[in-house]
């Protein structure tokens, strides 16, 4: 019986002091499947730098570099970045072709150009990671162009 009294008192002490439009005072997020000591506004969405255009020309290139701006937000909370690459415009698990957890001091990922097909659309997403929380994803879709790589450049950097 005493244990139930302790539980009841503990729950009363943990009760939020006020709720406003889905937010609880004390900066704790309210929602199904969301439990964090940091609010969503504490994890800013990263800023993508490149590629951010509609078309990426990989003609004669060995790599494609994905870059973003240095970490935004509270530096002491940072854990790094979640980088993902998808084939097509959809960001479903079955279209994901690459995933990497990037350290907090790195602001780019370099991938081999032979991962990309001529004429194909790809989407990359990036999230900032804070302890047990993530930002919303920043994303960009782009189409790959590899001019003249069908046969004529096969001896100098084509697919192996």
Coordinates of N, CA and C in Angstrom, one line a residue:
X1 N 0.8 -1.2 0.0 CA 0.0 0.0 0.0 C 0.9 1.3 0.0
X2 N 2.0 1.2 0.8 CA 2.8 2.4 0.8 C 3.4 2.7 -0.5
X3 N 3.7 1.7 -1.3 CA 4.3 1.9 -2.6 C 3.4 2.8 -3.5
X4 N 2.1 2.5 -3.4 CA 1.1 3.2 -4.3 C 1.1 4.7 -3.8
X5 N 1.2 5.0 -2.6 CA 1.2 6.3 -2.1 C 2.5 7.1 -2.6
X6 N 3.6 6.4 -2.6 CA 4.8 7.0 -3.1 C 4.7 7.3 -4.6
X7 N 4.1 6.4 -5.4 CA 3.9 6.5 -6.8 C 3.0 7.7 -7.1
X8 N 1.9 7.8 -6.3 CA 0.9 8.9 -6.5 C 1.5 10.2 -6.2
X9 N 2.3 10.3 -5.1 CA 3.0 11.6 -4.8 C 4.0 11.9 -5.8
X10 N 4.7 10.9 -6.3 CA 5.7 11.2 -7.3 C 5.1 11.7 -8.6
X11 N 4.0 11.1 -9.0 CA 3.3 11.6 -10.2 C 2.7 13.0 -10.1
X12 N 2.3 13.3 -8.9 CA 1.8 14.7 -8.6 C 2.9 15.7 -8.7
X13 N 4.1 15.3 -8.3 CA 5.3 16.2 -8.3 C 5.8 16.4 -9.8
X14 N 5.6 15.4 -10.6 CA 6.0 15.5 -12.0 C 5.0 16.1 -12.9
X15 N 3.8 16.5 -12.3 CA 2.8 17.1 -13.1 C 3.2 18.4 -13.7
X16 N 3.0 18.7 -14.9 CA 3.4 20.0 -15.5 C 2.6 21.1 -14.9
X17 N 3.3 22.3 -14.9 CA 2.6 23.5 -14.3 C 1.7 24.2 -15.3
X18 N 1.8 23.9 -16.5 CA 0.8 24.5 -17.5 C 1.0 23.9 -18.9
X19 N -0.1 23.8 -19.6 CA 0.0 23.3 -21.0 C -0.6 24.3 -21.9
X20 N 0.1 24.6 -23.0 CA -0.3 25.6 -24.0 C -0.1 25.0 -25.4
X21 N -1.1 24.8 -26.2 CA -1.1 24.4 -27.6 C -0.1 23.3 -27.8
X22 N -0.2 22.2 -27.1 CA 0.6 21.1 -27.3 C 2.0 21.2 -26.7
X23 N 2.3 22.2 -26.0 CA 3.6 22.4 -25.3 C 3.3 22.4 -23.8
X24 N 4.3 21.8 -23.1 CA 4.2 21.8 -21.6 C 5.3 22.8 -21.1
X25 N 4.9 23.6 -20.1 CA 5.9 24.5 -19.6 C 7.1 23.7 -19.1
X26 N 8.3 24.2 -19.1 CA 9.4 23.5 -18.7 C 10.1 22.9 -20.0
X27 N 9.6 23.3 -21.2 CA 10.2 22.9 -22.4 C 10.3 21.4 -22.7
X28 N 9.2 20.7 -22.3 CA 9.1 19.3 -22.6 C 8.0 19.1 -23.6
X29 N 8.3 18.4 -24.7 CA 7.4 18.3 -25.8 C 6.3 17.3 -25.4
X30 N 5.1 17.6 -25.9 CA 3.9 16.7 -25.7 C 3.5 16.1 -27.0
X31 N 3.3 14.8 -27.0 CA 2.9 14.2 -28.3 C 3.1 12.7 -28.2
X32 N 2.4 12.0 -29.1 CA 2.6 10.5 -29.1 C 3.9 10.2 -29.7
X33 N 4.7 9.3 -29.0 CA 6.0 8.9 -29.5 C 7.1 9.9 -29.3
X34 N 6.8 11.0 -28.6 CA 7.8 12.0 -28.5 C 8.0 12.3 -27.0
X35 N 9.2 12.0 -26.6 CA 9.6 12.3 -25.2 C 11.0 12.7 -25.1
X36 N 11.2 13.9 -24.7 CA 12.6 14.5 -24.7 C 12.6 15.6 -23.7
X37 N 13.8 15.8 -23.2 CA 14.0 16.9 -22.2 C 14.3 18.2 -23.0
X38 N 14.5 18.1 -24.3 CA 14.7 19.3 -25.1 C 13.5 19.5 -26.0
X39 N 13.1 20.7 -26.2 CA 12.0 21.0 -27.2 C 12.5 20.9 -28.6
X40 N 11.6 20.8 -29.5 CA 12.0 20.7 -30.9 C 12.7 22.0 -31.4
X41 N 12.3 23.1 -30.8 CA 13.0 24.4 -31.2 C 14.5 24.4 -30.8
X42 N 14.9 23.6 -29.9 CA 16.3 23.5 -29.5 C 17.2 22.8 -30.5
X43 N 16.6 22.2 -31.5 CA 17.4 21.4 -32.5 C 17.1 22.1 -33.8
X44 N 17.9 23.1 -34.2 CA 17.6 23.7 -35.5 C 17.9 22.8 -36.7
X45 N 17.1 23.1 -37.7 CA 17.2 22.3 -39.0 C 18.5 22.8 -39.6
X46 N 19.4 21.9 -40.1 CA 20.7 22.3 -40.7 C 20.4 23.0 -42.1
X47 N 21.4 23.8 -42.5 CA 21.4 24.5 -43.7 C 22.2 23.8 -44.8
X48 N 21.6 23.3 -45.8 CA 22.4 22.6 -46.9 C 23.0 23.6 -47.8
X49 N 24.3 23.3 -48.2 CA 25.0 24.2 -49.1 C 25.2 23.6 -50.5
X50 N 25.5 22.4 -50.6 CA 25.6 21.8 -52.0 C 25.6 20.3 -51.9
X51 N 25.0 19.6 -52.9 CA 24.3 20.2 -54.0 C 22.9 20.6 -53.6
X52 N 22.5 21.8 -54.1 CA 21.2 22.3 -53.8 C 20.5 22.7 -55.1
X53 N 21.0 22.5 -56.2 CA 20.4 22.8 -57.5 C 19.6 21.7 -58.0
X54 N 19.0 21.9 -59.2 CA 18.1 20.9 -59.8 C 18.9 19.9 -60.5
X55 N 20.1 20.2 -61.0 CA 21.0 19.3 -61.8 C 22.4 19.3 -61.3
X56 N 23.0 18.1 -61.2 CA 24.4 18.0 -60.8 C 25.1 17.3 -61.9
X57 N 26.1 18.0 -62.5 CA 26.9 17.4 -63.6 C 28.1 16.7 -63.0
X58 N 28.1 15.4 -63.2 CA 29.2 14.6 -62.7 C 30.2 14.1 -63.9
X59 N 30.0 14.8 -65.0 CA 30.9 14.4 -66.1 C 32.3 14.5 -65.8
X60 N 33.1 13.4 -65.9 CA 34.5 13.4 -65.6 C 34.9 13.6 -64.2
X61 N 34.0 13.5 -63.3 CA 34.3 13.6 -61.8 C 34.3 12.2 -61.2
X62 N 35.1 12.1 -60.2 CA 35.2 10.8 -59.4 C 34.4 10.8 -58.2
X63 N 34.0 12.0 -57.7 CA 33.3 12.1 -56.4 C 32.2 13.2 -56.5
X64 N 31.3 13.1 -55.5 CA 30.3 14.1 -55.3 C 30.3 14.5 -53.8
X65 N 30.6 15.8 -53.5 CA 30.7 16.2 -52.2 C 29.4 16.9 -51.7
X66 N 28.8 16.4 -50.6 CA 27.6 17.0 -50.0 C 28.1 17.9 -48.8
X67 N 27.7 19.2 -48.8 CA 28.2 20.1 -47.8 C 27.0 20.8 -47.1
X68 N 27.2 21.2 -45.9 CA 26.2 21.9 -45.1 C 27.0 22.9 -44.2
X69 N 26.2 23.9 -43.7 CA 26.8 24.9 -42.9 C 27.2 24.3 -41.5
X70 N 28.2 24.9 -40.8 CA 28.6 24.4 -39.5 C 27.4 24.4 -38.6
X71 N 27.6 23.6 -37.5 CA 26.5 23.3 -36.6 C 25.9 24.6 -36.0
X72 N 24.5 24.5 -36.0 CA 23.8 25.7 -35.4 C 23.2 25.2 -34.1
X73 N 23.0 26.1 -33.2 CA 22.4 25.7 -31.9 C 23.4 25.7 -30.8
X74 N 23.0 25.1 -29.8 CA 23.9 25.0 -28.6 C 25.0 23.9 -28.8
X75 N 26.2 24.4 -28.8 CA 27.3 23.5 -29.1 C 27.5 22.4 -28.1
X76 N 27.2 22.7 -26.9 CA 27.5 21.6 -25.9 C 26.5 20.5 -26.0
X77 N 25.4 20.6 -26.7 CA 24.5 19.5 -26.8 C 24.7 18.7 -28.1
X78 N 25.6 19.2 -29.0 CA 25.7 18.5 -30.3 C 26.3 17.1 -30.2
X79 N 25.8 16.3 -31.1 CA 26.2 14.9 -31.2 C 26.7 14.6 -32.6
X80 N 26.3 15.4 -33.6 CA 26.6 15.1 -35.0 C 25.5 15.3 -35.9
X81 N 25.5 14.5 -37.0 CA 24.6 14.6 -38.1 C 24.2 13.3 -38.6
X82 N 22.9 13.2 -39.1 CA 22.4 11.9 -39.7 C 22.2 12.3 -41.2
X83 N 23.1 11.7 -42.0 CA 23.1 11.9 -43.5 C 22.5 10.7 -44.1
X84 N 21.6 10.9 -45.1 CA 21.0 9.8 -45.8 C 20.8 10.2 -47.3
X85 N 21.0 9.2 -48.2 CA 20.8 9.4 -49.6 C 19.8 8.4 -50.1
X86 N 18.9 8.9 -50.9 CA 17.8 8.1 -51.5 C 17.8 8.2 -53.0
X87 N 17.4 7.1 -53.6 CA 17.2 7.1 -55.1 C 15.8 7.5 -55.4
X88 N 15.6 8.6 -56.1 CA 14.3 9.1 -56.4 C 14.0 10.3 -55.4
X89 N 12.7 10.8 -55.5 CA 12.3 11.9 -54.7 C 11.7 11.5 -53.4
X90 N 11.4 10.3 -53.2 CA 10.8 9.8 -52.0 C 11.8 9.4 -50.9
X91 N 11.6 9.6 -49.7 CA 12.5 9.3 -48.6 C 12.0 8.1 -47.8
X92 N 11.6 7.1 -48.5 CA 11.2 5.8 -47.9 C 12.4 4.9 -47.6
X93 N 12.3 4.0 -46.7 CA 13.4 3.1 -46.3 C 13.8 2.3 -47.5
X94 N 12.9 1.8 -48.4 CA 13.3 1.0 -49.5 C 14.0 1.7 -50.6
X95 N 14.0 3.0 -50.6 CA 14.7 3.8 -51.6 C 16.0 4.4 -51.1
X96 N 16.3 4.1 -49.8 CA 17.6 4.6 -49.2 C 18.7 3.8 -49.7
X97 N 19.8 4.5 -50.2 CA 21.0 3.8 -50.8 C 22.2 4.0 -50.0
X98 N 22.2 5.0 -49.0 CA 23.4 5.3 -48.2 C 22.9 6.0 -47.0
X99 N 23.7 5.7 -45.9 CA 23.4 6.3 -44.6 C 24.7 6.4 -43.8
X100 N 24.9 7.6 -43.2 CA 26.1 7.8 -42.4 C 25.8 8.7 -41.2
X101 N 26.4 8.3 -40.0 CA 26.4 9.2 -38.9 C 27.7 10.0 -38.9
X102 N 27.6 11.3 -39.1 CA 28.7 12.2 -39.2 C 29.0 12.9 -37.9
X103 N 30.3 13.0 -37.6 CA 30.7 13.6 -36.3 C 30.4 15.1 -36.3
X104 N 30.3 15.7 -35.1 CA 29.9 17.1 -34.9 C 30.9 18.1 -35.5
X105 N 32.1 17.7 -35.8 CA 33.0 18.7 -36.4 C 33.2 18.5 -37.9
X106 N 32.4 17.6 -38.5 CA 32.5 17.4 -40.0 C 31.3 18.0 -40.6
X107 N 31.5 18.7 -41.7 CA 30.4 19.4 -42.4 C 30.3 19.0 -43.9
X108 N 30.7 17.7 -44.2 CA 30.6 17.2 -45.5 C 30.6 15.7 -45.6
X109 N 30.1 15.1 -46.6 CA 30.2 13.7 -46.9 C 30.6 13.6 -48.4
X110 N 31.6 12.8 -48.7 CA 32.1 12.6 -50.1 C 31.7 11.2 -50.5
X111 N 31.0 11.1 -51.6 CA 30.7 9.8 -52.2 C 31.2 9.6 -53.6
X112 N 31.5 8.4 -54.0 CA 32.0 8.1 -55.3 C 31.0 8.4 -56.3
X113 N 31.4 9.0 -57.4 CA 30.5 9.3 -58.5 C 29.8 8.1 -59.2
X114 N 30.5 6.9 -59.1 CA 29.9 5.8 -59.7 C 28.7 5.2 -59.0
X115 N 28.4 5.8 -57.8 CA 27.1 5.4 -57.1 C 25.9 6.0 -57.8
X116 N 26.1 7.0 -58.6 CA 25.0 7.7 -59.2 C 24.9 7.4 -60.7
X117 N 23.6 7.2 -61.1 CA 23.3 6.9 -62.5 C 22.9 8.1 -63.3
X118 N 23.3 8.2 -64.6 CA 23.0 9.3 -65.5 C 21.5 9.4 -65.6
X119 N 20.9 10.6 -65.5 CA 19.5 10.8 -65.6 C 18.7 10.5 -64.4
X120 N 19.2 9.9 -63.4 CA 18.5 9.5 -62.2 C 18.3 10.7 -61.2
X121 N 17.2 10.8 -60.5 CA 17.0 11.8 -59.5 C 17.4 11.1 -58.1
X122 N 18.0 11.9 -57.3 CA 18.4 11.5 -55.9 C 18.0 12.6 -54.9
X123 N 17.7 12.2 -53.7 CA 17.4 13.1 -52.6 C 18.3 12.8 -51.5
X124 N 18.9 13.9 -50.9 CA 19.7 13.7 -49.7 C 19.0 14.5 -48.5
X125 N 19.1 13.9 -47.4 CA 18.5 14.5 -46.2 C 19.6 14.6 -45.1
X126 N 19.4 15.6 -44.2 CA 20.4 15.8 -43.1 C 19.6 16.3 -41.9
X127 N 20.0 15.7 -40.8 CA 19.4 16.1 -39.5 C 20.5 16.3 -38.5
X128 N 20.4 17.3 -37.7 CA 21.3 17.5 -36.6 C 20.9 16.7 -35.4
X129 N 21.9 16.1 -34.7 CA 21.6 15.2 -33.6 C 22.0 15.9 -32.3
X130 N 21.1 15.8 -31.3 CA 21.3 16.3 -30.0 C 21.0 15.2 -29.0
X131 N 21.9 14.8 -28.2 CA 21.7 13.7 -27.3 C 20.6 12.7 -27.7
X132 N 19.4 12.8 -27.3 CA 18.4 11.9 -27.7 C 17.3 12.5 -28.6
X133 N 17.7 13.6 -29.2 CA 16.7 14.3 -30.0 C 17.3 14.6 -31.4
X134 N 16.5 14.8 -32.4 CA 17.0 15.1 -33.8 C 16.2 16.3 -34.3
X135 N 16.8 17.1 -35.2 CA 16.1 18.2 -35.8 C 15.2 17.6 -36.9
X136 N 14.3 18.4 -37.4 CA 13.6 18.0 -38.7 C 14.6 17.9 -39.7
X137 N 14.3 17.1 -40.8 CA 15.3 16.9 -41.9 C 15.3 18.1 -42.8
X138 N 16.5 18.5 -43.2 CA 16.6 19.4 -44.4 C 16.9 18.4 -45.6
X139 N 16.3 18.7 -46.7 CA 16.5 17.8 -47.9 C 16.6 18.6 -49.2
X140 N 17.1 17.9 -50.2 CA 17.2 18.5 -51.5 C 17.2 17.3 -52.5
X141 N 16.5 17.5 -53.6 CA 16.5 16.5 -54.7 C 17.2 17.1 -55.9
X142 N 17.9 16.2 -56.6 CA 18.7 16.7 -57.8 C 18.8 15.6 -58.8
X143 N 19.0 16.0 -60.1 CA 19.1 15.0 -61.1 C 20.6 15.0 -61.5
X144 N 21.1 13.8 -61.8 CA 22.5 13.6 -62.1 C 22.6 13.5 -63.6
X145 N 23.7 14.2 -64.1 CA 24.0 14.2 -65.6 C 25.4 13.8 -65.7
X146 N 25.7 12.8 -66.5 CA 27.0 12.3 -66.9 C 27.1 12.3 -68.4
X147 N 27.5 13.4 -69.0 CA 27.6 13.6 -70.4 C 28.7 12.7 -71.0
X148 N 28.4 12.0 -72.0 CA 29.4 11.2 -72.8 C 30.1 10.1 -72.0
X149 N 29.5 9.6 -71.0 CA 30.1 8.5 -70.2 C 29.6 7.1 -70.7
X150 N 28.8 7.1 -71.7 CA 28.4 5.8 -72.2 C 29.3 5.3 -73.2
X151 N 30.4 4.6 -72.8 CA 31.3 4.0 -73.8 C 32.6 4.8 -74.0
X152 N 32.4 6.1 -74.3 CA 33.6 6.9 -74.7 C 34.6 7.2 -73.5
X153 N 34.1 7.3 -72.3 CA 34.9 7.5 -71.1 C 35.1 6.3 -70.3
X154 N 34.8 5.1 -70.8 CA 34.8 3.9 -69.9 C 36.3 3.6 -69.5
X155 N 37.3 4.0 -70.3 CA 38.6 3.7 -69.9 C 39.2 4.7 -68.9
X156 N 38.5 5.8 -68.7 CA 39.0 6.8 -67.8 C 38.0 7.2 -66.7
X157 N 37.7 6.3 -65.8 CA 36.8 6.6 -64.7 C 35.4 6.1 -64.8
X158 N 35.1 5.3 -65.8 CA 33.8 4.7 -65.9 C 33.6 3.6 -64.9
X159 N 32.4 2.9 -64.9 CA 32.2 1.9 -64.0 C 33.1 0.7 -64.2
X160 N 33.5 0.1 -63.0 CA 34.4 -1.0 -63.1 C 33.6 -2.3 -62.9

